[in-house]
XYZ file of C-alpha atoms in Angstrom:
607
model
C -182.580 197.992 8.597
C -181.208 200.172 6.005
C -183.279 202.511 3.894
C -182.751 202.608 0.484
C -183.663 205.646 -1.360
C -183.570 205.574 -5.072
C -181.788 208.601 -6.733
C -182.624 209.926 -10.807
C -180.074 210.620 -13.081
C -181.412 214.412 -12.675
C -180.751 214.063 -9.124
C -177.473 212.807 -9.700
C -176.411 214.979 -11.974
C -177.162 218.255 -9.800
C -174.976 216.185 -7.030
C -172.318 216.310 -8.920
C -172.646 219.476 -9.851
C -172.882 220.999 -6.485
C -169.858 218.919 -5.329
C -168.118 220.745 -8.283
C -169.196 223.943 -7.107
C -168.061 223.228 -3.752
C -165.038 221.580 -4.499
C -164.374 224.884 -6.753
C -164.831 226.945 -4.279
C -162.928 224.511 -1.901
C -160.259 225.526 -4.090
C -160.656 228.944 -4.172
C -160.864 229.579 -1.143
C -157.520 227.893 -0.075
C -156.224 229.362 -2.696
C -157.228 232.719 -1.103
C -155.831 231.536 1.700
C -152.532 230.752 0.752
C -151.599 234.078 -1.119
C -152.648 235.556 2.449
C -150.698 233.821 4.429
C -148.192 233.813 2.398
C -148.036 237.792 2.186
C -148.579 237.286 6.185
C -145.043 235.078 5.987
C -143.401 236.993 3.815
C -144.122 240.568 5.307
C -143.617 239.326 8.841
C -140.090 238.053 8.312
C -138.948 240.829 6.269
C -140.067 243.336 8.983
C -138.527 241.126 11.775
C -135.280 240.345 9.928
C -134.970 244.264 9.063
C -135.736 245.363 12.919
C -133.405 242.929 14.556
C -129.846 243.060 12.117
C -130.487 247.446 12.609
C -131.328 248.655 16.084
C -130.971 251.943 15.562
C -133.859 251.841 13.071
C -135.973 249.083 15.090
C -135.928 252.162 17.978
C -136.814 254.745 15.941
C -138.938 252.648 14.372
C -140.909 251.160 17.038
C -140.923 252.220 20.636
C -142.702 248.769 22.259
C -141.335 246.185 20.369
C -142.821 243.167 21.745
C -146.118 244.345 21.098
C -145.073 243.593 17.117
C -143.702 240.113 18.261
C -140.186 241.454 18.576
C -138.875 240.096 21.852
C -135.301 238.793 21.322
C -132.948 240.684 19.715
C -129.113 241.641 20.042
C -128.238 245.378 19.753
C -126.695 246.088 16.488
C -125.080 248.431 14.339
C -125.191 247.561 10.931
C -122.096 247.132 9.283
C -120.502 246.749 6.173
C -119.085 243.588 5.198
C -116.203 243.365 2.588
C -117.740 242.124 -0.628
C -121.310 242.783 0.389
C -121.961 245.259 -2.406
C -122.268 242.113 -4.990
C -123.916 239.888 -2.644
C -127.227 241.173 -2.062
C -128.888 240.784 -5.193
C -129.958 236.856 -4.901
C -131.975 237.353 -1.344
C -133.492 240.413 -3.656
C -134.363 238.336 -6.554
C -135.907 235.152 -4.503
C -137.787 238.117 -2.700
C -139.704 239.278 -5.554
C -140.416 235.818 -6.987
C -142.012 235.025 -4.252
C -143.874 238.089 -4.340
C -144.689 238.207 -7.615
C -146.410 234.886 -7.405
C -149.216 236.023 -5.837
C -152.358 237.311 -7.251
C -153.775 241.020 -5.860
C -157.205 240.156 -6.515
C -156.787 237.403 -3.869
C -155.786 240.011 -1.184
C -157.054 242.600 0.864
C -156.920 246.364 -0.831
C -154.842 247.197 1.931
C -152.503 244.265 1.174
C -152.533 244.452 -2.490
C -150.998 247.722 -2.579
C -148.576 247.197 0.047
C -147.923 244.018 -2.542
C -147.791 246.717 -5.496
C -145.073 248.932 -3.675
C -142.842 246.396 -2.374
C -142.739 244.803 -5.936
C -141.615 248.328 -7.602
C -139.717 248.994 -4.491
C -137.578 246.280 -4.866
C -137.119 246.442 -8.744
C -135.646 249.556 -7.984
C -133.279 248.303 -5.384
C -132.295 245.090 -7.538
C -131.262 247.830 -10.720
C -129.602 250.325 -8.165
C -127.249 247.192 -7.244
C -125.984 246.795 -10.362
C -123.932 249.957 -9.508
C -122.391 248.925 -6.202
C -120.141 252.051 -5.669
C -121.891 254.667 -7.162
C -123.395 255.831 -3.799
C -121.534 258.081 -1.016
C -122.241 256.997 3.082
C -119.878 259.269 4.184
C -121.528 262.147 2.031
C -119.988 265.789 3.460
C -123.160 267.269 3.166
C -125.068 264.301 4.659
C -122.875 261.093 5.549
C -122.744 258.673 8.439
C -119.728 260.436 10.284
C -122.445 263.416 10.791
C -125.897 261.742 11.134
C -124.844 258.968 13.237
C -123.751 261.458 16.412
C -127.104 263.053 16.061
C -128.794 259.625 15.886
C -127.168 258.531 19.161
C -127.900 262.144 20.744
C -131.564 261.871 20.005
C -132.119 258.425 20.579
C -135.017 258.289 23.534
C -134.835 256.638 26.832
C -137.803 255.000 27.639
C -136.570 252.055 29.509
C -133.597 251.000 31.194
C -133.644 248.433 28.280
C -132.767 251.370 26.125
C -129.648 252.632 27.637
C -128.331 249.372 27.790
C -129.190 249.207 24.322
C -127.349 252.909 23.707
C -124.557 251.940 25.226
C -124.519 248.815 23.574
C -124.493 250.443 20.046
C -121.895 253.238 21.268
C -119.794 250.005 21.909
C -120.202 249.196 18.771
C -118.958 252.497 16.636
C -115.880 251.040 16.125
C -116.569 248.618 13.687
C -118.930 250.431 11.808
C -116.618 253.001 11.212
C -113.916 250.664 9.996
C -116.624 248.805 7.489
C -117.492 251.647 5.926
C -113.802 252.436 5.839
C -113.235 249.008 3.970
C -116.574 250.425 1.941
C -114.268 253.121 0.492
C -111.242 251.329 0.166
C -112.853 248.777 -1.781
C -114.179 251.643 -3.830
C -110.904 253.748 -4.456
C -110.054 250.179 -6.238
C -112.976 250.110 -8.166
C -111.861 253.363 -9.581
C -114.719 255.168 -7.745
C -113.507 257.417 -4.734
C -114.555 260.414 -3.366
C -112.359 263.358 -4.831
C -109.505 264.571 -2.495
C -111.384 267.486 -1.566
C -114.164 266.354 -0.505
C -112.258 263.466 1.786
C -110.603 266.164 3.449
C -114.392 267.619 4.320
C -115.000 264.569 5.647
C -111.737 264.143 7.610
C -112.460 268.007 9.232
C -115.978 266.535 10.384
C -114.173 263.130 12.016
C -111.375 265.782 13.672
C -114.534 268.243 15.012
C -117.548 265.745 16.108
C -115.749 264.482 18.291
C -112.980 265.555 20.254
C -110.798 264.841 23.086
C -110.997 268.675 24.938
C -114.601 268.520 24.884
C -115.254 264.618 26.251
C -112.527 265.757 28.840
C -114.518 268.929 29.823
C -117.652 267.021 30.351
C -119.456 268.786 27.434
C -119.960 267.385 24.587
C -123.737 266.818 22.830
C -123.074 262.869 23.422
C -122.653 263.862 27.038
C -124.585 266.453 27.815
C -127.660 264.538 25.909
C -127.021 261.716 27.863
C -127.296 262.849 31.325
C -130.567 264.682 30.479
C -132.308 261.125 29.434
C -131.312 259.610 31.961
C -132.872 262.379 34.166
C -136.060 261.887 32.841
C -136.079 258.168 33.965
C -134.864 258.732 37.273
C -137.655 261.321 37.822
C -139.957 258.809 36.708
C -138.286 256.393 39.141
C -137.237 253.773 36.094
C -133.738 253.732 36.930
C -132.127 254.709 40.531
C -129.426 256.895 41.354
C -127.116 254.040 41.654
C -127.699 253.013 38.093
C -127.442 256.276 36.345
C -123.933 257.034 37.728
C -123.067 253.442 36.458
C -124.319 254.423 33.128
C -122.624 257.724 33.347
C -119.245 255.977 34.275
C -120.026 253.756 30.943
C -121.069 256.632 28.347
C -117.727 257.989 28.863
C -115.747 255.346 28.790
C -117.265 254.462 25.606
C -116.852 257.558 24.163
C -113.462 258.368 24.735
C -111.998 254.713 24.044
C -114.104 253.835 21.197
C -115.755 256.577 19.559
C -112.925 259.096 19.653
C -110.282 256.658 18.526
C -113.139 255.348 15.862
C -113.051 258.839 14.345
C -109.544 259.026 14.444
C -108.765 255.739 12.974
C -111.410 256.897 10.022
C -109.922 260.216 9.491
C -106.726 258.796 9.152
C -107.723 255.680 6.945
C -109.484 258.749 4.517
C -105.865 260.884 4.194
C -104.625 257.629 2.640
C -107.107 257.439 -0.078
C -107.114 261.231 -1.237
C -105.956 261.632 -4.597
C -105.631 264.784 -5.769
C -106.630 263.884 -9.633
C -109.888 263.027 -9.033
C -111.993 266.485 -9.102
C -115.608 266.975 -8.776
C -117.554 266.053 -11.307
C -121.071 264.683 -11.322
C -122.172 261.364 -11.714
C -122.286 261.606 -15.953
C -118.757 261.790 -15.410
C -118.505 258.172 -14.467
C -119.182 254.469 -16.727
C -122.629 253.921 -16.793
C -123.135 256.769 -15.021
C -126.727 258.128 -16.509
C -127.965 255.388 -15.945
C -127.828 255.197 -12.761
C -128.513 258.503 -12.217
C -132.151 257.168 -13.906
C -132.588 254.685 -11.540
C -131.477 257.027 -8.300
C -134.011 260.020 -9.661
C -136.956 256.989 -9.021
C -135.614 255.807 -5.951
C -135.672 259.473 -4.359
C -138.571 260.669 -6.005
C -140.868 258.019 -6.640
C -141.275 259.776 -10.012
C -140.961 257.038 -13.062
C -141.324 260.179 -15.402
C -138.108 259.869 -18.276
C -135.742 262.602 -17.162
C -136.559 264.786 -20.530
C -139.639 264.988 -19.342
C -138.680 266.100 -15.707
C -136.037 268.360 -17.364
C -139.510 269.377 -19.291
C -141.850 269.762 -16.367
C -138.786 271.800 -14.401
C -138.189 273.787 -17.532
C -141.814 274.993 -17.691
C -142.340 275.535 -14.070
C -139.182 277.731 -14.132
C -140.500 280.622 -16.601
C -144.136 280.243 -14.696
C -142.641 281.269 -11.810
C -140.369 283.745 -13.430
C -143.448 285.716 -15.015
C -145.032 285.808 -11.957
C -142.488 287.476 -10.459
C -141.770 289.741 -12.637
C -145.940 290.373 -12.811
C -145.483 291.202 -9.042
C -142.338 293.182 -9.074
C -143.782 295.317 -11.908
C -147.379 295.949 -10.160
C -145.660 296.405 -6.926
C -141.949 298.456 -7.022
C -141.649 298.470 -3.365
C -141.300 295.059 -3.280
C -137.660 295.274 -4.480
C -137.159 297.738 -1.603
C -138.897 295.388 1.106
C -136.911 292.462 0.242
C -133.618 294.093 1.417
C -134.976 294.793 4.604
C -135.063 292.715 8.191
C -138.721 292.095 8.323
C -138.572 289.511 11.224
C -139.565 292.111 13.415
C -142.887 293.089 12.217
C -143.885 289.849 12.048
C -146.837 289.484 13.972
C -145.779 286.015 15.642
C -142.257 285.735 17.566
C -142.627 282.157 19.491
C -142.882 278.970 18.003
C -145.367 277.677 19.775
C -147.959 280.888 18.432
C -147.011 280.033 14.711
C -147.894 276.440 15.310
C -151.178 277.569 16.818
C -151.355 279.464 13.755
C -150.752 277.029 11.474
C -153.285 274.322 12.966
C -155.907 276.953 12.871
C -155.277 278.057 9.272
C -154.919 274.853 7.632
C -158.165 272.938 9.592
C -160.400 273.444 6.502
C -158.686 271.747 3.757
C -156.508 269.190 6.098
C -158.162 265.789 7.963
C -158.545 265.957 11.663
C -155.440 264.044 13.259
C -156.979 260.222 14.312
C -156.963 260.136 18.050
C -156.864 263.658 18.544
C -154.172 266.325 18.528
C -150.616 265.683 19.911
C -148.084 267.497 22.260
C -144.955 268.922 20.171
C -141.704 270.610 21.674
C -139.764 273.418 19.716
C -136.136 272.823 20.904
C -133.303 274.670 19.733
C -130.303 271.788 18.148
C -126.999 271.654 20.435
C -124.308 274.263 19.746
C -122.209 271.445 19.098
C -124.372 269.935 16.379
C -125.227 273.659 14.472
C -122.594 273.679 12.169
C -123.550 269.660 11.120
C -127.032 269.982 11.182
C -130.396 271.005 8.882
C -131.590 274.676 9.400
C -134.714 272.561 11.040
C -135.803 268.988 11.212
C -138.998 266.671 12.523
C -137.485 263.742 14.609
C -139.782 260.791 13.460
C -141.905 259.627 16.038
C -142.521 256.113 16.485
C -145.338 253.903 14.639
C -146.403 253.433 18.194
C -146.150 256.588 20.235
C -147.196 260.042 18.681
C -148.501 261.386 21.769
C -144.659 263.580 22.182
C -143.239 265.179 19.186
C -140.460 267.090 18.702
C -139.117 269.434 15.849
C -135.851 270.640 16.177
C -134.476 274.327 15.186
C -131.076 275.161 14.088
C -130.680 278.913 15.515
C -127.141 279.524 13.227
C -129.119 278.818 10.150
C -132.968 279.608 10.596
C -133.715 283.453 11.368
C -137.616 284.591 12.976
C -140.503 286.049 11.455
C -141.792 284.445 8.615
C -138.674 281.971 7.472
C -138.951 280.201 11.130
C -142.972 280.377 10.034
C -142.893 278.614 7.169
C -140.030 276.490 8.420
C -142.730 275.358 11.324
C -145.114 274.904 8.738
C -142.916 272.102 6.936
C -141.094 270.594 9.598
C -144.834 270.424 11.931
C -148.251 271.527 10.767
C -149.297 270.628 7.849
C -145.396 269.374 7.308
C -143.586 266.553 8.464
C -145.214 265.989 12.378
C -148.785 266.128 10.741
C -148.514 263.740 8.351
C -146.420 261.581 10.211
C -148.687 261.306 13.379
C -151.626 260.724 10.679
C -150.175 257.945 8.938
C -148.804 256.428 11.718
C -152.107 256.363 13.668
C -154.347 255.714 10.871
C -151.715 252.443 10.192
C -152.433 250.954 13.237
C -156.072 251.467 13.503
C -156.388 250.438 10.006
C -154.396 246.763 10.839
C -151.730 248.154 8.278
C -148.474 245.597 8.277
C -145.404 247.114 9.856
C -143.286 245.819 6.601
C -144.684 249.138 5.626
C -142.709 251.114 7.655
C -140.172 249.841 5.408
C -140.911 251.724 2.227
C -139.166 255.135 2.293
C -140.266 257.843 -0.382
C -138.413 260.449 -0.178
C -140.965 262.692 -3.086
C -143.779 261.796 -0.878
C -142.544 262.594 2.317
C -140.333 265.809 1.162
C -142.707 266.635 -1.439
C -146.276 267.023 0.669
C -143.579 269.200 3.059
C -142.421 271.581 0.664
C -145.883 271.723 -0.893
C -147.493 272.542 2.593
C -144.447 275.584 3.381
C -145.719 276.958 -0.187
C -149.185 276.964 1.180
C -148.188 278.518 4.167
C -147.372 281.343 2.468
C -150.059 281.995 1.735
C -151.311 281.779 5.491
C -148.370 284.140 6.106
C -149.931 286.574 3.902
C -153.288 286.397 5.180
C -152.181 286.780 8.501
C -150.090 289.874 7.673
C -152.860 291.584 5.619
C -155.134 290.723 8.876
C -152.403 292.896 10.795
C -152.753 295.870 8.151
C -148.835 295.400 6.693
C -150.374 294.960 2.744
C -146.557 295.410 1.806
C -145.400 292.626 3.707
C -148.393 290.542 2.925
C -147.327 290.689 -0.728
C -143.570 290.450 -0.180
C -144.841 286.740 1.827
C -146.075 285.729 -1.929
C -142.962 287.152 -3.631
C -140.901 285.127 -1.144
C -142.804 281.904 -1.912
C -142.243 282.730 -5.683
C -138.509 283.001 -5.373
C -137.908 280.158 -3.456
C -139.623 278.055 -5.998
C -137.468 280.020 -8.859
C -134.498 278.735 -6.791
C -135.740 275.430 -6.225
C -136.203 274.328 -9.688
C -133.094 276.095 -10.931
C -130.893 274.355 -8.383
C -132.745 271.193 -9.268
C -132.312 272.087 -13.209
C -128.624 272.002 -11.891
C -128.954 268.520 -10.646
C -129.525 267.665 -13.636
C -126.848 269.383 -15.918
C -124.533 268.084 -13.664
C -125.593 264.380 -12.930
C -127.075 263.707 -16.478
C -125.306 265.634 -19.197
C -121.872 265.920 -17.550
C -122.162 270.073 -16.966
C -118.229 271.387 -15.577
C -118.076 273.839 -13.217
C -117.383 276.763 -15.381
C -120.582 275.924 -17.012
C -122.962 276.219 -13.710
C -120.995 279.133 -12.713
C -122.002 280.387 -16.129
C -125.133 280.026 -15.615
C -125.582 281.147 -12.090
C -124.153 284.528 -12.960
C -127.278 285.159 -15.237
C -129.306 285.235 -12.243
C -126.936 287.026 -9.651
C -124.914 284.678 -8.163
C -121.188 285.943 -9.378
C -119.423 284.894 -5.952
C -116.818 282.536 -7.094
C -117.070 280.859 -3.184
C -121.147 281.157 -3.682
C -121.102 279.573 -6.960
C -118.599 276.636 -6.145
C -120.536 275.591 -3.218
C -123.673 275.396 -4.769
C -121.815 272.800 -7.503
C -119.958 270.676 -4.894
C -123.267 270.795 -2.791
C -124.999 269.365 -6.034
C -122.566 267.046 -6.634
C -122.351 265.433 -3.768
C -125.675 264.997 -3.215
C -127.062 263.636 -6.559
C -131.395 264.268 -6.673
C -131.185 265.920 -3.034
C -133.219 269.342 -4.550
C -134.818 266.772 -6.873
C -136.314 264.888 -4.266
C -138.053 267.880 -2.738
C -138.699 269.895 -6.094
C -140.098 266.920 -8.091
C -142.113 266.167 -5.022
C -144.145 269.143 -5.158
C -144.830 269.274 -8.703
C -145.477 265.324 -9.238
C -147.950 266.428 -6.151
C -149.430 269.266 -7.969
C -150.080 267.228 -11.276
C -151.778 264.865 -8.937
C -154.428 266.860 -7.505
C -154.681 268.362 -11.136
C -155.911 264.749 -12.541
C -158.114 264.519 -8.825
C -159.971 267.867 -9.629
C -160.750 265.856 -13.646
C -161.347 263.168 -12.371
C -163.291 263.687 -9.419
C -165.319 266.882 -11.057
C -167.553 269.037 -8.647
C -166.930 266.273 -6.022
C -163.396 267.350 -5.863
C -162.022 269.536 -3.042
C -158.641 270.386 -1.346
C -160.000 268.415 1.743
C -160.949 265.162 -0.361
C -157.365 265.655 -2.173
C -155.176 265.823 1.080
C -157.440 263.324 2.643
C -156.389 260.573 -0.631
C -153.032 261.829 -0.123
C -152.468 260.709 3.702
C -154.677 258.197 3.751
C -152.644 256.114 0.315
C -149.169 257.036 2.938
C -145.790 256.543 1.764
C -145.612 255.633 -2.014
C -144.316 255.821 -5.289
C -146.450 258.676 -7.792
C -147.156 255.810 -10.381
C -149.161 253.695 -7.751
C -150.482 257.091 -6.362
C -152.273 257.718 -9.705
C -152.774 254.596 -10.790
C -155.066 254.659 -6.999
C -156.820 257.869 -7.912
C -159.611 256.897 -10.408
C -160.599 254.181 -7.934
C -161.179 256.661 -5.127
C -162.907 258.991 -7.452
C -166.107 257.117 -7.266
């Protein structure tokens, strides 16, 4: 038998409102839900789609793969593909409606600003497409032909999976060369091609990476390189003798069938596009040309300040530094004197490895402890073969996944000792590059962090925190010297630092006059006279260098002071709880982003 229970209205009516509660809630949290596994959906693929069609940047990205769910995957160069400068900006577009339909407050913190910087990320990417040929991959100073040897020379063997892999992309030179070939033929009709100057730059650089005396002598980087990775894995018994002399056999084949005649067929495919009417000029010069320069200055900054005010915030900078030199020189006339002598002698550290020590020591009271622990890093000096092509010094990226092995690289031609290769240790490694690197890659994973952020690149982050750390070390410089009783060269350190950030934001001043308000030649050499430079050869390299690399001191230069203004509004905001630890710590911890979503983040951690 049933029993019936009688239920009041008042009863009844707090029923249904709990089952509206719940089914609110219900509701909520599905909703919850779904923007969460949608940003899990969305995130995945585009880190999955992104490692697999690029396996250079899937290596240097990630060194175990499969532990991110990456198992099958076909090595690939990624190549240009005629018409593909128009065709990208639907996938874009269907992106970021997608991500713009979901709501931040239904995600984690960590999530909603990863949400935040993919959103401005690609609104910048969607306006830069609206100028499909206004960018340069086979850059002189920086382009594809140069940077893709040193990729392949670098690129680690960890597995026999990875040579095959190598050898696999080396196969595969060829056609990438031609695309971006097609690239520039498609932009010569488009009115947009490189002037015939700097095509013949390029064209020496396909005729001297590569040759056919050196591949027959056994000793070019490519080769040498290779043999010494495969070394390592048959010390560590990963490969057997058997196999490396296969692999040997195969790296030279490859290079002398397809990457030799790849060059070739690209130098020659450049002499037919030269046109000696087009001249240098920056990118003012060109339709519409301001405007992208607009959009490029956020995309290699990550500053979304109007350029009048960066032209502003330069300007100002400029005579601060000035005075202060002048203050110096005034206070101390011997300075003039010590600047025109060798000082790398008396400089108390001559190895690498002691400066790094040096650095770590100095730096341990306003700089987090590394996560995990310290890590091993290698000074190497770059080939001979890549000296004239190369960086005076650069930090290799390690892997999201294996910062235990470091390794900065130093280019001998360009870098001198004492306290340049100092301060050049102090950027490329500790507190530079390497440091915050290893920092945000191992806080990343122990924090759950999505890979897709290891898409994000911010160049005023990254190159910003690296010159702002080789200013500080200066000042480590100088202590160090004034501990070793030179008070002269102690104070010639902090002159140093001064005129390096005079030169800075004049060259970046430069940028732009050039890019923004259409400034000829004669006009920067103009200017450059007023502060010494009256070389004719000087002067014009310092213009073509500008112009063909639009934002390049920008990028570096706005970096530092977008970085100084920040820790300015940390020390208001933040009040007697601020100090340079708590800064830097806020700094690394936020990792790659743009400055708006770095100070928009600040008052939040201020409490």
């Amino acid at each position: 038998m049933k029993k019936h229970q009688s239920i009041s209205p008042r009863q009844l009516l707090f029923s249904m409102a709990f089952l509206l509660a719940f089914s609110g809630m219900v509701v909520f949290l599905f909703s919850y839900r779904r923007d969460e596994k949608l940003f899990t959906h969305i995130t995945g693929e585009l880190f999955a789609e992104e490692m697999q069609s690029n396996t250079l940047n899937l290596h240097y990205t990630l060194a175990n793969p499969e532990d991110f769910g990456i198992h099958d995957y076909r090595p690939v160069l990624s190549c240009y593909n005629p018409g593909q400068a128009f065709n990208g900006q639907a996938g874009t577009e269907n992106l970021l409606s997608s991500l713009k339909s979901l709501h931040k407050d239904k995600l984690s913190e960590a999530d909603a600003y990863l949400l935040q910087l993919l959103i401005r990320s690609l609104e910048n990417s969607l306006a830069l497409s609206s100028y499909p040929y206004y960018g340069e991959p086979l850059s002189p100073v920086s382009g594809a032909q140069s940077n893709l040897p040193i990729l392949l020379a670098e690129y680690a063997f960890r597995t026999r999976r990875d040579v095959e892999d190598y050898l696999a992309l080396l196969d595969q030179t060829d056609e990438y060369f031609a695309s971006l070939l097609v690239y520039e033929q498609e932009k010569a009709k488009a009115g947009f091609i490189m002037p015939a100057a700097f095509l013949r730059e390029v064209r020496h650089q396909c005729d001297t990476i590569v040759t056919k005396e050196t591949l027959e002598n056994d000793t070019h980087f490519l080769q040498t390189t290779f043999r010494e990775r495969l070394e390592g894995l048959l010390q560590q018994n990963v490969i057997t003798t058997e196999e490396a002399s296969h692999y040997l056999s195969q790296n030279d084949r490859l290079l002398k069938t397809v990457l030799l005649p790849a060059y070739s067929a690209l130098g020659d495919g450049l002499l037919l596009l030269e046109d000696e009417s087009v001249t240098p000029a920056g990118l003012a010069a060109l339709p519409d040309g301001r405007a992208y320069y607009e959009q490029l200055l956020i995309s290699e900054t990550g500053s979304y300040r109007p350029v009048e005010e960066i032209r502003e915030m330069l300007k100002s900078r400029f005579s601060e530094e000035y005075s202060e030199i002048k203050k110096l020189a005034e206070n101390n006339p011997e300075l003039i004197r010590s600047l025109t002598l060798d000082n790398t002698e008396s400089f108390p550290y001559k190895k690498a490895s002691q400066m790094l020590l040096d650095l770590q020591d100095r730096m341990t009271e306003d700089f987090p402890p590394l996560p995990g622990g310290s890590t091993n890093v290698a000074v190497k000096a770059v080939s001979r073969n890549l000296e004239d092509y190369c960086a005076p010094a650069f930090y290799l990226t390690a892997p999201l996944d294996a910062t235990d092995s470091n390794n900065i690289y130093i280019n001998r031609q360009k870098t001198p000792e004492g306290l340049e290769l100092y301060t050049t240790l102090a950027h490329e490694g500790y507190p530079g590059h390497l440091y915050q690197t290893v920092y945000h890659n191992r806080s990343a994973l122990a924090g759950g962090e999505r890979p897709a952020r290891e898409l994000l690149w911010y160049g005023g982050y990254q190159e910003g925190w690296a010159l702002y750390v080789e200013f500080l070390s200066y000042g480590y410089a100088s202590s160090l010297l004034l501990e070793e009783g030179q008070e002269t060269a102690a104070l010639t350190a902090q002159l140093e630092a001064r005129n390096r950030s005079l030169q800075l934001c004049l060259y970046s001043l430069i940028d732009i006059m050039i890019h923004y308000d259409n400034a000829s030649y004669s006009q920067i050499a103009r200017l450059l006279e007023n502060f010494g430079i009256r070389d004719t050869e000087a002067s014009r390299s310092v213009y073509n260098y500008i112009v063909q690399s639009p934002c390049s001191y920008l990028k570096y230069y706005v970096g530092y002071l977008e970085i100084l203004s920040l820790k300015s509004m940390a020390r208001e905001a933040w009040g007697e709880g601020y100090t340079d630890l708590r800064f830097h710590t806020f700094y690394l911890d936020c990792g790659p982003s743009d400055f708006l979503s770095l100070q928009e983040r600040l008052p939040e951690k201020g409490s």
